[in-house]
Amino acid sequence: EAEVAQSPRYKITEKSQAVAFWCDPISGHATLYWYRQILGQGPELLVQFQDESVVDDSQLPKDRFSAERLKGVDSTLKIQPAELGDSAMYLCASSAGPGTTFFGQGTRLTVV
Amino acid sequence: EDQVTQSPEALRLQEGESSSLNCSYTVSGLRGLFWYRQDPGKGPEFLFTLYSAGEEKEKERLKATLTKKESFLHITAPKPEDSATYLCAVPPSGNTPLVFGKGTRLSVIA
């Protein structure tokens, strides 16, 4: 069964260090999303890609976060420098159209 | 302004005790209401999409229903393995990303 792949599953990093997460969407899905989920809350959108183009990054803290999807397939989300408040689950999702948004298993980030 | 509100925040049931979770939404021109299940430390798992008032979908012990302002996820004779957080979400407009509620944390006790 096709699935969204994310790595790493867990990451512990020190404050002020750089960290990166990787996502490989379901094959053929043109739309890719990065969400952040704080414990006890629902996922919140960080950035949306359509193929290699950013469609919505209005909620992405651009002073420290960056995202890219260079070839319109896999994507990387980077945080530099990491802050304590960035500790959360980072979820990648992909979609082939309305009604077809599927999530990966997420990366649990802990900033110490 | 919250577009998706879920209640209750947490629900504890005995095994076999049926109940319902609620998801109310405020978007106009609904373009689908999504239900997901999320286990601790994992990503959300897709359950259902509902598109029009009166629509119902079922999967094992779960049945989702939709009205013009809210959706219910009915759980019939739940088992401990149904314990999870249940999330609902809507796209505010067009092909926009899903906006999620805070979820209902369900615990089913044997």
PDB file of N, CA and C in Angstrom, chain A residues 28 31 70 72 90 105 108:
ATOM      1  N   GLY A  28       2.882  10.215  -7.478  1.00  0.00           N
ATOM      2  CA  GLY A  28       1.833  10.825  -8.287  1.00  0.00           C
ATOM      3  C   GLY A  28       1.074  11.940  -7.597  1.00  0.00           C
ATOM      4  N   THR A  31       0.423  17.528  -4.691  1.00  0.00           N
ATOM      5  CA  THR A  31       0.339  18.465  -3.573  1.00  0.00           C
ATOM      6  C   THR A  31       0.998  17.849  -2.342  1.00  0.00           C
ATOM      7  N   LEU A  70      12.499  20.586  -4.588  1.00  0.00           N
ATOM      8  CA  LEU A  70      13.211  21.007  -5.789  1.00  0.00           C
ATOM      9  C   LEU A  70      12.729  20.331  -7.069  1.00  0.00           C
ATOM     10  N   GLY A  72       9.880  18.576  -7.328  1.00  0.00           N
ATOM     11  CA  GLY A  72       8.454  18.321  -7.286  1.00  0.00           C
ATOM     12  C   GLY A  72       8.083  16.953  -6.777  1.00  0.00           C
ATOM     13  N   TYR A  90       6.252  16.932  13.563  1.00  0.00           N
ATOM     14  CA  TYR A  90       6.210  17.522  12.235  1.00  0.00           C
ATOM     15  C   TYR A  90       5.687  16.464  11.267  1.00  0.00           C
ATOM     16  N   GLN A 105       4.073   9.194   9.111  1.00  0.00           N
ATOM     17  CA  GLN A 105       4.113   8.873  10.533  1.00  0.00           C
ATOM     18  C   GLN A 105       4.689  10.000  11.376  1.00  0.00           C
ATOM     19  N   ARG A 108       9.083  13.306  15.410  1.00  0.00           N
ATOM     20  CA  ARG A 108       8.943  13.914  16.742  1.00  0.00           C
ATOM     21  C   ARG A 108      10.242  14.645  17.070  1.00  0.00           C
TER      22      ARG A 108
END
